[in-house]
PDB file of C-alpha atoms (C1' of nucleotides) in Angstrom:
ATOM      1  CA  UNK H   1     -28.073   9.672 -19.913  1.00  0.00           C
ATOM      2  CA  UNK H   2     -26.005  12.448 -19.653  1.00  0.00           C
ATOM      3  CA  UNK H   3     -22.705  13.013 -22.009  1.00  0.00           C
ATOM      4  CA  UNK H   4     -20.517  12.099 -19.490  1.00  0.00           C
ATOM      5  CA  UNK H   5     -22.116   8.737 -18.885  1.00  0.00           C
ATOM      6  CA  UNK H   6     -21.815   7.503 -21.983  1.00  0.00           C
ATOM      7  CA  UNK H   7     -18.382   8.590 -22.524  1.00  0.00           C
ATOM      8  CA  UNK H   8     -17.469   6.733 -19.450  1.00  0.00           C
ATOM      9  CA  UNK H   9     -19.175   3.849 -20.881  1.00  0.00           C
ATOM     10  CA  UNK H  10     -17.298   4.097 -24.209  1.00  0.00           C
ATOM     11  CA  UNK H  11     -14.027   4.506 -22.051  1.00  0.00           C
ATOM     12  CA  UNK H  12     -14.695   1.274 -19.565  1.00  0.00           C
ATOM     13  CA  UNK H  13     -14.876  -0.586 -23.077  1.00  0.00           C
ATOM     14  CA  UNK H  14     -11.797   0.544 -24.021  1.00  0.00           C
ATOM     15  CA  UNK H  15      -9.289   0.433 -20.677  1.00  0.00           C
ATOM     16  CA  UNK H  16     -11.026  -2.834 -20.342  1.00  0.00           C
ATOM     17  CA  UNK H  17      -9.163  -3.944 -24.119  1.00  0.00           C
ATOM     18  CA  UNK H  18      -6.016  -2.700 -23.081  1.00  0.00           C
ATOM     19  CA  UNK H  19      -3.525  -5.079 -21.950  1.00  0.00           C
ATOM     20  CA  UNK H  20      -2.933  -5.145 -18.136  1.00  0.00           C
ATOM     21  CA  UNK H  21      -1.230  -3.946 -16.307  1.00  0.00           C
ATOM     22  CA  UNK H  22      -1.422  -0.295 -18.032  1.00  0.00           C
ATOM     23  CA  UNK H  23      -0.475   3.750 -17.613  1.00  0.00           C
ATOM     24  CA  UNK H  24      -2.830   5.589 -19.107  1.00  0.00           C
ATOM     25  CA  UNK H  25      -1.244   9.606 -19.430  1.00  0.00           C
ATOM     26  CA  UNK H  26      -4.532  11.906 -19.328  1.00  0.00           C
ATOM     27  CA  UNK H  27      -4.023  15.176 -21.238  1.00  0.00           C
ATOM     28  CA  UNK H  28      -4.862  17.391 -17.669  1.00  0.00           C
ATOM     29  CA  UNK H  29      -5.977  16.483 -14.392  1.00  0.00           C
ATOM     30  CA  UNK H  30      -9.576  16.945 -15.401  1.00  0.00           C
ATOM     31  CA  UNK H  31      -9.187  14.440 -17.548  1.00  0.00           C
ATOM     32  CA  UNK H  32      -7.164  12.425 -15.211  1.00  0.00           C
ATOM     33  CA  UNK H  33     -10.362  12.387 -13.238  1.00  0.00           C
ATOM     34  CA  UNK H  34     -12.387  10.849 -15.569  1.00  0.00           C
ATOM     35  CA  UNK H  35     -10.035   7.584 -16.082  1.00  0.00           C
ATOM     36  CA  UNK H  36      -9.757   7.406 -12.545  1.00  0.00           C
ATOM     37  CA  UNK H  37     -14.043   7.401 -12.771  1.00  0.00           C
ATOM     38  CA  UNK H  38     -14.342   4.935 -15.470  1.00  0.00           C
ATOM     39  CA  UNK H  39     -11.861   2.779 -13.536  1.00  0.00           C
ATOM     40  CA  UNK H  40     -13.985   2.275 -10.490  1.00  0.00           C
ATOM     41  CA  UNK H  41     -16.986   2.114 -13.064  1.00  0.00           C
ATOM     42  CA  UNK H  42     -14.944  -0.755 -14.539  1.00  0.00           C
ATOM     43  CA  UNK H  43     -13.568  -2.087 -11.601  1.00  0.00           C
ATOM     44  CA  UNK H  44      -9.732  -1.715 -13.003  1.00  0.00           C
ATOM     45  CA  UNK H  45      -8.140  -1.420  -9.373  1.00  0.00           C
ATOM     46  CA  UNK H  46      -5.652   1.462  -9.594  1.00  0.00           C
ATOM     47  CA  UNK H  47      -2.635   1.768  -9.522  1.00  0.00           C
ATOM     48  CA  UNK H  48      -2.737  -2.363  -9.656  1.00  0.00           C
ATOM     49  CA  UNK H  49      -3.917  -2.472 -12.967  1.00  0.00           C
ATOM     50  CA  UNK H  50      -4.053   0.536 -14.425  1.00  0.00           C
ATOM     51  CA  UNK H  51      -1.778   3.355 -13.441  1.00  0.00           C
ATOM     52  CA  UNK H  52      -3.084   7.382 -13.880  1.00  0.00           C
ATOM     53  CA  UNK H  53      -1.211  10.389 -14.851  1.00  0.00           C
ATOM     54  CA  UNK H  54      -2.454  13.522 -15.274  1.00  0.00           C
ATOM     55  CA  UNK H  55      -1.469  16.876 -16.093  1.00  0.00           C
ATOM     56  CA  UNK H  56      -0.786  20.836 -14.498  1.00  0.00           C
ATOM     57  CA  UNK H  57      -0.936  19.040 -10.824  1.00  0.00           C
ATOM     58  CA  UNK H  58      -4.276  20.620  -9.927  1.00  0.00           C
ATOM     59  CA  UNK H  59      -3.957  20.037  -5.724  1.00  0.00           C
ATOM     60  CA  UNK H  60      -7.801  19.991  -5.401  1.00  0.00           C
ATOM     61  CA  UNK H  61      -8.468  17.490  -8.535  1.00  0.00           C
ATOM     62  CA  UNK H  62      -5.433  15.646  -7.662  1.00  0.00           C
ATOM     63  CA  UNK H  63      -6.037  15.427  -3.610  1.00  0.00           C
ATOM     64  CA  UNK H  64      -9.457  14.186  -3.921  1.00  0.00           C
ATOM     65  CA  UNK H  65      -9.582  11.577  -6.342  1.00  0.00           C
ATOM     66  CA  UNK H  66      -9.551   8.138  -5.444  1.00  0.00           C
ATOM     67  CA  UNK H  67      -6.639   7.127  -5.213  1.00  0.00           C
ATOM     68  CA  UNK H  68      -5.058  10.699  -5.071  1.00  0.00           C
ATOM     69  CA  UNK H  69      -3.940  11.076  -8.677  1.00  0.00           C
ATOM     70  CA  UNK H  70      -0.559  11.966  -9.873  1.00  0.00           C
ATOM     71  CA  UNK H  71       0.407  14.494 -12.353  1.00  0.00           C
ATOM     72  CA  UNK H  72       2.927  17.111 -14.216  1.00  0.00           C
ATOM     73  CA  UNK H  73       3.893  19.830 -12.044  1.00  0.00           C
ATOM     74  CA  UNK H  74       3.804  22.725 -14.696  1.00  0.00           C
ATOM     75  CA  UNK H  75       5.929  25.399 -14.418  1.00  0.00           C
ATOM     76  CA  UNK H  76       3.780  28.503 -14.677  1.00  0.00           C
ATOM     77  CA  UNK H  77       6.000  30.903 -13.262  1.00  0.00           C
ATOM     78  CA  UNK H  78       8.932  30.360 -15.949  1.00  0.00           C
ATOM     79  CA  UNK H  79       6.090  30.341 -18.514  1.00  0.00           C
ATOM     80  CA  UNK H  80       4.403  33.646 -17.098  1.00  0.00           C
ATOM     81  CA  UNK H  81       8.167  35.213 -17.477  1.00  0.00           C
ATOM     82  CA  UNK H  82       8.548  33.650 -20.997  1.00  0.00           C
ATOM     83  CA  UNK H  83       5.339  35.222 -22.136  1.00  0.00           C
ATOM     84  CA  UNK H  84       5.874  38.263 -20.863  1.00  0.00           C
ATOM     85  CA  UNK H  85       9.393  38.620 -22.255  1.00  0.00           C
ATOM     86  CA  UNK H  86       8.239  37.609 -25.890  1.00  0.00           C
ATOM     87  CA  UNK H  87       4.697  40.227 -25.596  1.00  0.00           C
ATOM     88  CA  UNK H  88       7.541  43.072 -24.770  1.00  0.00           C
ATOM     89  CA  UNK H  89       9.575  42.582 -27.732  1.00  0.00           C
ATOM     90  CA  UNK H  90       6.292  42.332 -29.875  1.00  0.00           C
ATOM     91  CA  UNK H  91       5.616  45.934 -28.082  1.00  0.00           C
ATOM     92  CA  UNK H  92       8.767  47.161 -28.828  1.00  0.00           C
ATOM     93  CA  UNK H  93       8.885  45.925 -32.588  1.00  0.00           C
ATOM     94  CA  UNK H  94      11.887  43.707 -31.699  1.00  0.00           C
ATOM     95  CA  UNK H  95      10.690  40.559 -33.234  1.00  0.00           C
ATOM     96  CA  UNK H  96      12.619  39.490 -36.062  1.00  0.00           C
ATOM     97  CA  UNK H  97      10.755  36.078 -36.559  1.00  0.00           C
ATOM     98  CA  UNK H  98       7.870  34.003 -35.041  1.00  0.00           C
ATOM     99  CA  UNK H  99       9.862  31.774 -32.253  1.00  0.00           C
ATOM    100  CA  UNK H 100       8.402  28.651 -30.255  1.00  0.00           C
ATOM    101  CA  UNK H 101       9.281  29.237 -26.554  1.00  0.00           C
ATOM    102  CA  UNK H 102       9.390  25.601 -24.657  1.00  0.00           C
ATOM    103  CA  UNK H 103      10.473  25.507 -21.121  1.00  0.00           C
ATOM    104  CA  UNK H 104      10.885  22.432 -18.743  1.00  0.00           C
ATOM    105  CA  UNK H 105       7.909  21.404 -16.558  1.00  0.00           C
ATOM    106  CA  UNK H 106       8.320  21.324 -12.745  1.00  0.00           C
ATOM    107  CA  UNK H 107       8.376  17.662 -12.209  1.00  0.00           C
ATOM    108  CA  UNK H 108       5.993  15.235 -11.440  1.00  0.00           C
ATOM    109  CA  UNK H 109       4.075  15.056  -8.143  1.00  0.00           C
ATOM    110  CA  UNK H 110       3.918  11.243  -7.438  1.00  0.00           C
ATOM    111  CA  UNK H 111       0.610  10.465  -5.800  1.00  0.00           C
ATOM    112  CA  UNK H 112      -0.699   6.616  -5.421  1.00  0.00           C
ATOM    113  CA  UNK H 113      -2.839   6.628  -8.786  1.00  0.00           C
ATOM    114  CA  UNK H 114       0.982   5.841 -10.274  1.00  0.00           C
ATOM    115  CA  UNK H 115       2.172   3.584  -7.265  1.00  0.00           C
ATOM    116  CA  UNK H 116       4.425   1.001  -8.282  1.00  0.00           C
ATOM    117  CA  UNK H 117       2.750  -2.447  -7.028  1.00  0.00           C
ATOM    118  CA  UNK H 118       2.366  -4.999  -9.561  1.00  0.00           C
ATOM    119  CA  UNK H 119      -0.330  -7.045  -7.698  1.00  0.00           C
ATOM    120  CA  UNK H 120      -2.872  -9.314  -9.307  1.00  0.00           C
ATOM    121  CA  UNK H 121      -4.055 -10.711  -6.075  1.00  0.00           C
ATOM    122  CA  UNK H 122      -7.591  -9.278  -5.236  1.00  0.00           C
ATOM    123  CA  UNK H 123      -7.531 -10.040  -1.928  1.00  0.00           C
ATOM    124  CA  UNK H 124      -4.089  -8.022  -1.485  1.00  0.00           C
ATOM    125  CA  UNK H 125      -5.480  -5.222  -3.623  1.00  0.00           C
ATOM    126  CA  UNK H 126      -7.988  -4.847  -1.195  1.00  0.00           C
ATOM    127  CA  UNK H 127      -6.062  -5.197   1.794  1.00  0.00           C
ATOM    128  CA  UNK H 128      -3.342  -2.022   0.185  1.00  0.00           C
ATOM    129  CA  UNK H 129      -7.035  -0.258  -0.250  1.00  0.00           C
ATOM    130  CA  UNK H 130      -7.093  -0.968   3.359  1.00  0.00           C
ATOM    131  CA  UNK H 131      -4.357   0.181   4.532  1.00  0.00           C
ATOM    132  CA  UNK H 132      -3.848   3.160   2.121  1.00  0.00           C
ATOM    133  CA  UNK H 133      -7.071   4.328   3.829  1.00  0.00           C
ATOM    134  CA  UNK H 134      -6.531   3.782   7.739  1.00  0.00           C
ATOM    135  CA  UNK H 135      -2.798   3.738   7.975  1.00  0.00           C
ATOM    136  CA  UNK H 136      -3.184   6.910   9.957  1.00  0.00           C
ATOM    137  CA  UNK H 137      -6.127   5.315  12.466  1.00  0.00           C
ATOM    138  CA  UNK H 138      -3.052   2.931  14.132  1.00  0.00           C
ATOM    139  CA  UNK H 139      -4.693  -0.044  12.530  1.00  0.00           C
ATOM    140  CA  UNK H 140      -2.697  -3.501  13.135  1.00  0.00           C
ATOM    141  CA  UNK H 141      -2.583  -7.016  10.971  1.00  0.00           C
ATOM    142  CA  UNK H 142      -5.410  -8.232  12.703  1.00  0.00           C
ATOM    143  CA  UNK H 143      -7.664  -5.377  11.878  1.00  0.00           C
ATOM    144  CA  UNK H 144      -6.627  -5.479   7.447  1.00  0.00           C
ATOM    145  CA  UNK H 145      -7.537  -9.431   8.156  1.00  0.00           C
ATOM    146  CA  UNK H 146     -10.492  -8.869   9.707  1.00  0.00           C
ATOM    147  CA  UNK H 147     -11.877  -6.431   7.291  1.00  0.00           C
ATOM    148  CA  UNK H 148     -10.893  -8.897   4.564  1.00  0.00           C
ATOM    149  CA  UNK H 149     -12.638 -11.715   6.451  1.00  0.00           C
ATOM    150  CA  UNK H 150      -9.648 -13.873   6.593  1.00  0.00           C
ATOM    151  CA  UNK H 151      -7.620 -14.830   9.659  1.00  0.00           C
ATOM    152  CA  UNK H 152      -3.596 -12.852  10.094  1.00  0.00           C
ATOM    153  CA  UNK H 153      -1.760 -15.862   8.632  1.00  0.00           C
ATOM    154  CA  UNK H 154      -3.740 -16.201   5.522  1.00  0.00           C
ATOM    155  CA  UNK H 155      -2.952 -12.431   4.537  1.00  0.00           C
ATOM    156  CA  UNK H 156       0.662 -12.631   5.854  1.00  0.00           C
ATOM    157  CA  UNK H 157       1.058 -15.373   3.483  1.00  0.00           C
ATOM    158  CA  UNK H 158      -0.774 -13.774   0.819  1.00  0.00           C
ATOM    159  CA  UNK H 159       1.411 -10.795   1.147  1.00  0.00           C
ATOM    160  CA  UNK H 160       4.546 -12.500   1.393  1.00  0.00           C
ATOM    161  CA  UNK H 161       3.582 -14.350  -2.057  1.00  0.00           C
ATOM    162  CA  UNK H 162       2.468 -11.412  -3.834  1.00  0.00           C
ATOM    163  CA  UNK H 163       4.597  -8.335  -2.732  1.00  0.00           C
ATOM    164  CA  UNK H 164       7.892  -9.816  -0.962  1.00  0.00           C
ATOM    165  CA  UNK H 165       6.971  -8.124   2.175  1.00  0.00           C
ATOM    166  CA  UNK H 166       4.870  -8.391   5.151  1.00  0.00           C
ATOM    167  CA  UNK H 167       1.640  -6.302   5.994  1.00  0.00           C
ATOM    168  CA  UNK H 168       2.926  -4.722   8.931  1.00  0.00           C
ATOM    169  CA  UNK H 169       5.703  -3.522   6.825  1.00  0.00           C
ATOM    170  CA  UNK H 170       2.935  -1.978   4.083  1.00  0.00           C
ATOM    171  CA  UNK H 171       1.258  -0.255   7.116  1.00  0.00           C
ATOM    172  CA  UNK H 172       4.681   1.467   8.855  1.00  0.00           C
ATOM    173  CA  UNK H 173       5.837   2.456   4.942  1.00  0.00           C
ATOM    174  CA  UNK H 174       2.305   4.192   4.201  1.00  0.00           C
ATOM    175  CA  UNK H 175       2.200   5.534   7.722  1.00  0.00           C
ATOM    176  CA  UNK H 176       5.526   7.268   7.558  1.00  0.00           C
ATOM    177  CA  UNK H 177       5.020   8.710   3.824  1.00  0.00           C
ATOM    178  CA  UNK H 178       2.090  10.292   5.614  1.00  0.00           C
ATOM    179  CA  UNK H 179       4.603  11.416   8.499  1.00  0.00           C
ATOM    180  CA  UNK H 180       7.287  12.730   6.058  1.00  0.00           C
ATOM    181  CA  UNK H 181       4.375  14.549   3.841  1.00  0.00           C
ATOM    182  CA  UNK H 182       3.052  16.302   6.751  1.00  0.00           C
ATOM    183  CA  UNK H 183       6.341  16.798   8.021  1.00  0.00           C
ATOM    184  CA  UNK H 184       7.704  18.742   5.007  1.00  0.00           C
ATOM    185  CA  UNK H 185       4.540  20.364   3.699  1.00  0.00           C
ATOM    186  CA  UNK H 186       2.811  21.332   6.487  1.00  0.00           C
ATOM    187  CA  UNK H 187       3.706  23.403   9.791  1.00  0.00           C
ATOM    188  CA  UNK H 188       1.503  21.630  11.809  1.00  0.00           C
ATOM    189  CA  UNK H 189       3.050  20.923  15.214  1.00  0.00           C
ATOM    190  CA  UNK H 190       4.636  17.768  15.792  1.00  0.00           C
ATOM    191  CA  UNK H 191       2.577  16.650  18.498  1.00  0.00           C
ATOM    192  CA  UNK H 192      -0.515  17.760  16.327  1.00  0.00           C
ATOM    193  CA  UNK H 193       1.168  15.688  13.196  1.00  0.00           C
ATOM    194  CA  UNK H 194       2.085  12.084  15.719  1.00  0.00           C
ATOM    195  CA  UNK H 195      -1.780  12.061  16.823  1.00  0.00           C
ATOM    196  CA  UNK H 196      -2.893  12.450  12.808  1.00  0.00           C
ATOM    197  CA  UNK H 197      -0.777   9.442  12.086  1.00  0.00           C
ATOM    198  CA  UNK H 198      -1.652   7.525  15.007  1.00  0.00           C
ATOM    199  CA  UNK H 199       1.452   7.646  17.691  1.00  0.00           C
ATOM    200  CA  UNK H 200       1.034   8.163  20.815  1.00  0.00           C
ATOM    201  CA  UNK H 201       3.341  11.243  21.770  1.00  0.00           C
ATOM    202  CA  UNK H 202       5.484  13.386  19.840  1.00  0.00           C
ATOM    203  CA  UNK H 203       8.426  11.775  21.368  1.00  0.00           C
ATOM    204  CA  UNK H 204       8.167   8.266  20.306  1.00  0.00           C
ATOM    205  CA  UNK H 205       7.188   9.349  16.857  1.00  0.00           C
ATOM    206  CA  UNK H 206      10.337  12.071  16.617  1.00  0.00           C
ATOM    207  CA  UNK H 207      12.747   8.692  17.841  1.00  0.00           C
ATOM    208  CA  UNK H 208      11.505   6.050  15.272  1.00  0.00           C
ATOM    209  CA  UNK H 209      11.411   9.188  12.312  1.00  0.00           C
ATOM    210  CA  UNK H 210      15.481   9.637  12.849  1.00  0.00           C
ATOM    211  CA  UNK H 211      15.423   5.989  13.053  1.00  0.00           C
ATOM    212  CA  UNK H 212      13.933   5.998  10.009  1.00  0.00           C
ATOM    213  CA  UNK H 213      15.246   8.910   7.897  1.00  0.00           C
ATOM    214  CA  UNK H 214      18.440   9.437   9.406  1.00  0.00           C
ATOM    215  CA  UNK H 215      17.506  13.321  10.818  1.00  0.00           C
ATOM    216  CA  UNK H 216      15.110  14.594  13.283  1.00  0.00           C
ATOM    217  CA  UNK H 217      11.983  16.057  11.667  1.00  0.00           C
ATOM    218  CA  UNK H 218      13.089  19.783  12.553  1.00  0.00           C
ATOM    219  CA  UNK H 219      16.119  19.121  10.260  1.00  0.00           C
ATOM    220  CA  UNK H 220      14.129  17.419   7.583  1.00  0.00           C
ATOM    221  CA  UNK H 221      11.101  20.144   7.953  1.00  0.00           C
ATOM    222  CA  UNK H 222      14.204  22.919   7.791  1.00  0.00           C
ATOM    223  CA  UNK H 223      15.806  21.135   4.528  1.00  0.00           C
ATOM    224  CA  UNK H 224      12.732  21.013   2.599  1.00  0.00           C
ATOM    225  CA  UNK H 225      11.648  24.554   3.794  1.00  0.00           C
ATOM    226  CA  UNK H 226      14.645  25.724   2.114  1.00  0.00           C
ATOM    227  CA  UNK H 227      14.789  23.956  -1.461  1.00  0.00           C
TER     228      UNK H 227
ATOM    229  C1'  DT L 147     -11.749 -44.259  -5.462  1.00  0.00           C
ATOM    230  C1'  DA L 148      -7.317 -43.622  -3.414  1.00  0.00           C
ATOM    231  C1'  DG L 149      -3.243 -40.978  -3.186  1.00  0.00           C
ATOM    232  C1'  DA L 150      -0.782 -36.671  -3.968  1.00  0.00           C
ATOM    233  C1'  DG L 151      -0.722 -31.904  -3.840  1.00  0.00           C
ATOM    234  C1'  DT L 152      -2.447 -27.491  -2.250  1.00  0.00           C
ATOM    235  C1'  DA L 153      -4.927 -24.143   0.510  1.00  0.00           C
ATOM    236  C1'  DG L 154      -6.430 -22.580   4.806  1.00  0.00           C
ATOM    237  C1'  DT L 155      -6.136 -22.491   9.714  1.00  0.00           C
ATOM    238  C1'  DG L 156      -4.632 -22.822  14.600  1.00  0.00           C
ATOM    239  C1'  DC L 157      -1.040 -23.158  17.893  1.00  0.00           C
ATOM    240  C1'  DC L 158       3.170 -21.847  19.705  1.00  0.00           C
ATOM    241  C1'  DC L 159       7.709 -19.833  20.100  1.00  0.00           C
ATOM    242  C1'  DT L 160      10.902 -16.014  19.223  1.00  0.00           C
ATOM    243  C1'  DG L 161      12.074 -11.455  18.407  1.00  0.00           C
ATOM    244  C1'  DA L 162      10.687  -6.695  17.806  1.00  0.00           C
ATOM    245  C1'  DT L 163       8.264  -2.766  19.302  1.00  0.00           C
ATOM    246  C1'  DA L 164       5.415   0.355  22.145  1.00  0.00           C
ATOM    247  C1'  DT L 165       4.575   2.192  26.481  1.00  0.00           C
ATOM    248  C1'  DA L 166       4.758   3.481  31.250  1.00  0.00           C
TER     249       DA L 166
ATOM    250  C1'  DT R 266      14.613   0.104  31.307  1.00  0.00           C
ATOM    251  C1'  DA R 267      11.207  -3.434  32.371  1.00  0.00           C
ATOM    252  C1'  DT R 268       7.106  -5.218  30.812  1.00  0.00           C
ATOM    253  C1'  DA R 269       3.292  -6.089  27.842  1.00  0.00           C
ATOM    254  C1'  DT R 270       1.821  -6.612  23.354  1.00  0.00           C
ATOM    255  C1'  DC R 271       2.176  -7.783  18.730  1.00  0.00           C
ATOM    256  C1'  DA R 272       4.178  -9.631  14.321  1.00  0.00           C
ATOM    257  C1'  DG R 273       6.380 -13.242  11.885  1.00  0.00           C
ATOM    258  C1'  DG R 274       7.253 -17.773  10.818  1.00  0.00           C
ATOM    259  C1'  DG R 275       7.493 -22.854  11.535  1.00  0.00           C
ATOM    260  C1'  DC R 276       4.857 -26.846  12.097  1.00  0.00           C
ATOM    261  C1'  DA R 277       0.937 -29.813  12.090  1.00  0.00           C
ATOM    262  C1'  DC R 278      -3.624 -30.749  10.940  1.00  0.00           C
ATOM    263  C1'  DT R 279      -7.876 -30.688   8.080  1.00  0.00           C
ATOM    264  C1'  DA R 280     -10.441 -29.985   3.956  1.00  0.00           C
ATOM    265  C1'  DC R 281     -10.592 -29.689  -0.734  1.00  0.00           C
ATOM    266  C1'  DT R 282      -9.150 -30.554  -5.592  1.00  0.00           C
ATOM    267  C1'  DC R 283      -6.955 -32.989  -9.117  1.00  0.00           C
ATOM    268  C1'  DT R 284      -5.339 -37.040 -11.444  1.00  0.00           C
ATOM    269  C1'  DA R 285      -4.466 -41.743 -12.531  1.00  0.00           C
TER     270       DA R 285
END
DNA sequence: TAGAGTAGTGCCCTGATATA
DNA sequence: TATATCAGGGCACTACTCTA
């Protein structure tokens, strides 16, 4: 078996140990990866039971994992700047003393490998799987029940019991975070962006986002175009 | 073994939402 | 804006499990 493998086997030992639920912070998004891998290996539903962080916000690491995997947001640029600044004054002989620069990191990019949902309920775990997936494909109640094999009430129920909200509720909140993530880091067109997410016309979906957000999505695209 | 409690389901009504 | 469709929730019923 190959290094990896057995690693992974070493680390499904130990996130299956840990108390649940659990964050685990990875050291970089590589890593991240890997806890993500032994997870599934495990079957540790994430964010459920364990929650993933990783680190430098690596877009293609981060974007496909499954789930998408959150991380630091490193600020390269200030550190580029700060490492320049501190190799001219070793140039010019200006260094008096060996200093330790630190600078601030970005932020953190939330993703859904740190989603807040402190389910224990398999069958709801696997219906927020669902939905997480297919939000954008217009699905309805009767399709996540179907795919679980139970009938609407049952999940509805189920939902109500475990989260304190109602599937269709789950579906419209994933659906929009889609919207609003398009929205302000894309420039698709807004027609374009309203068949993605499963609306019918630009229209209706530009009337229920200022519902929804308060602004129309030219303002919000505009706002977040400028900060 | 009978009764109580719980889970699962279907039916139906009301209100919300999507669409033409 | 009218209409069709869908979601949510209440209620009743059945099946199953637990306990005395």
């Amino acid at each position: 078996r190959s290094e990896w493998e057995r690693e992974r086997a070493a680390m499904c030992r130990w996130l299956n140990k840990l108390p649940k639920p659990v964050a685990v912070f990875a050291a970089n998004d590589a890593r991240g990866r890997q806890v993500l891998d032994a997870c599934l290996a495990a079957d540790l539903p994430v964010p459920y039971q364990v929650a993933v962080l990783g680190v430098n916000n690596d877009e293609l690491i981060c974007e496909t994992s499954q789930p998408p995997l959150s991380s630091v947001a490193v600020d390269v640029e200030h550190a580029g700047y700060a490492a320049a600044e501190l190799l001219d004054h070793l140039m010019r002989g200006t260094l008096r003393e060996p200093r330790l620069i630190t600078y601030q990191p970005a932020g953190v990019v939330r993703r859904a490998s740190t989603e807040r949902l402190p389910v224990t309920d398999r069958l709801v775990i696997r219906a927020l799987e669902y939905i997480r997936i297919n939000a954008g494909l217009n699905i309805r109640v009767t399709d996540v029940a179907g795919h679980l094999g139970v009938t609407r009430r049952w999940i509805e129920k189920r939902f109500a019991a475990e989260l304190d909200r109602s599937v269709l509720d789950e579906i419209k909140r994933v659906r929009f975070e889609t919207v609003r993530g398009l929205v302000s880091q894309t420039g698709l067109a807004f027609t374009e962006i309203a068949h993605r997410c499963g609306f019918t016309s630009a229209n209706h979906l530009g009337i229920i986002f200022k519902a929804h957000f308060g602004v129309t999505m030219s303002a919000y695209r505009e706002q977040h175009a400028r900060s």
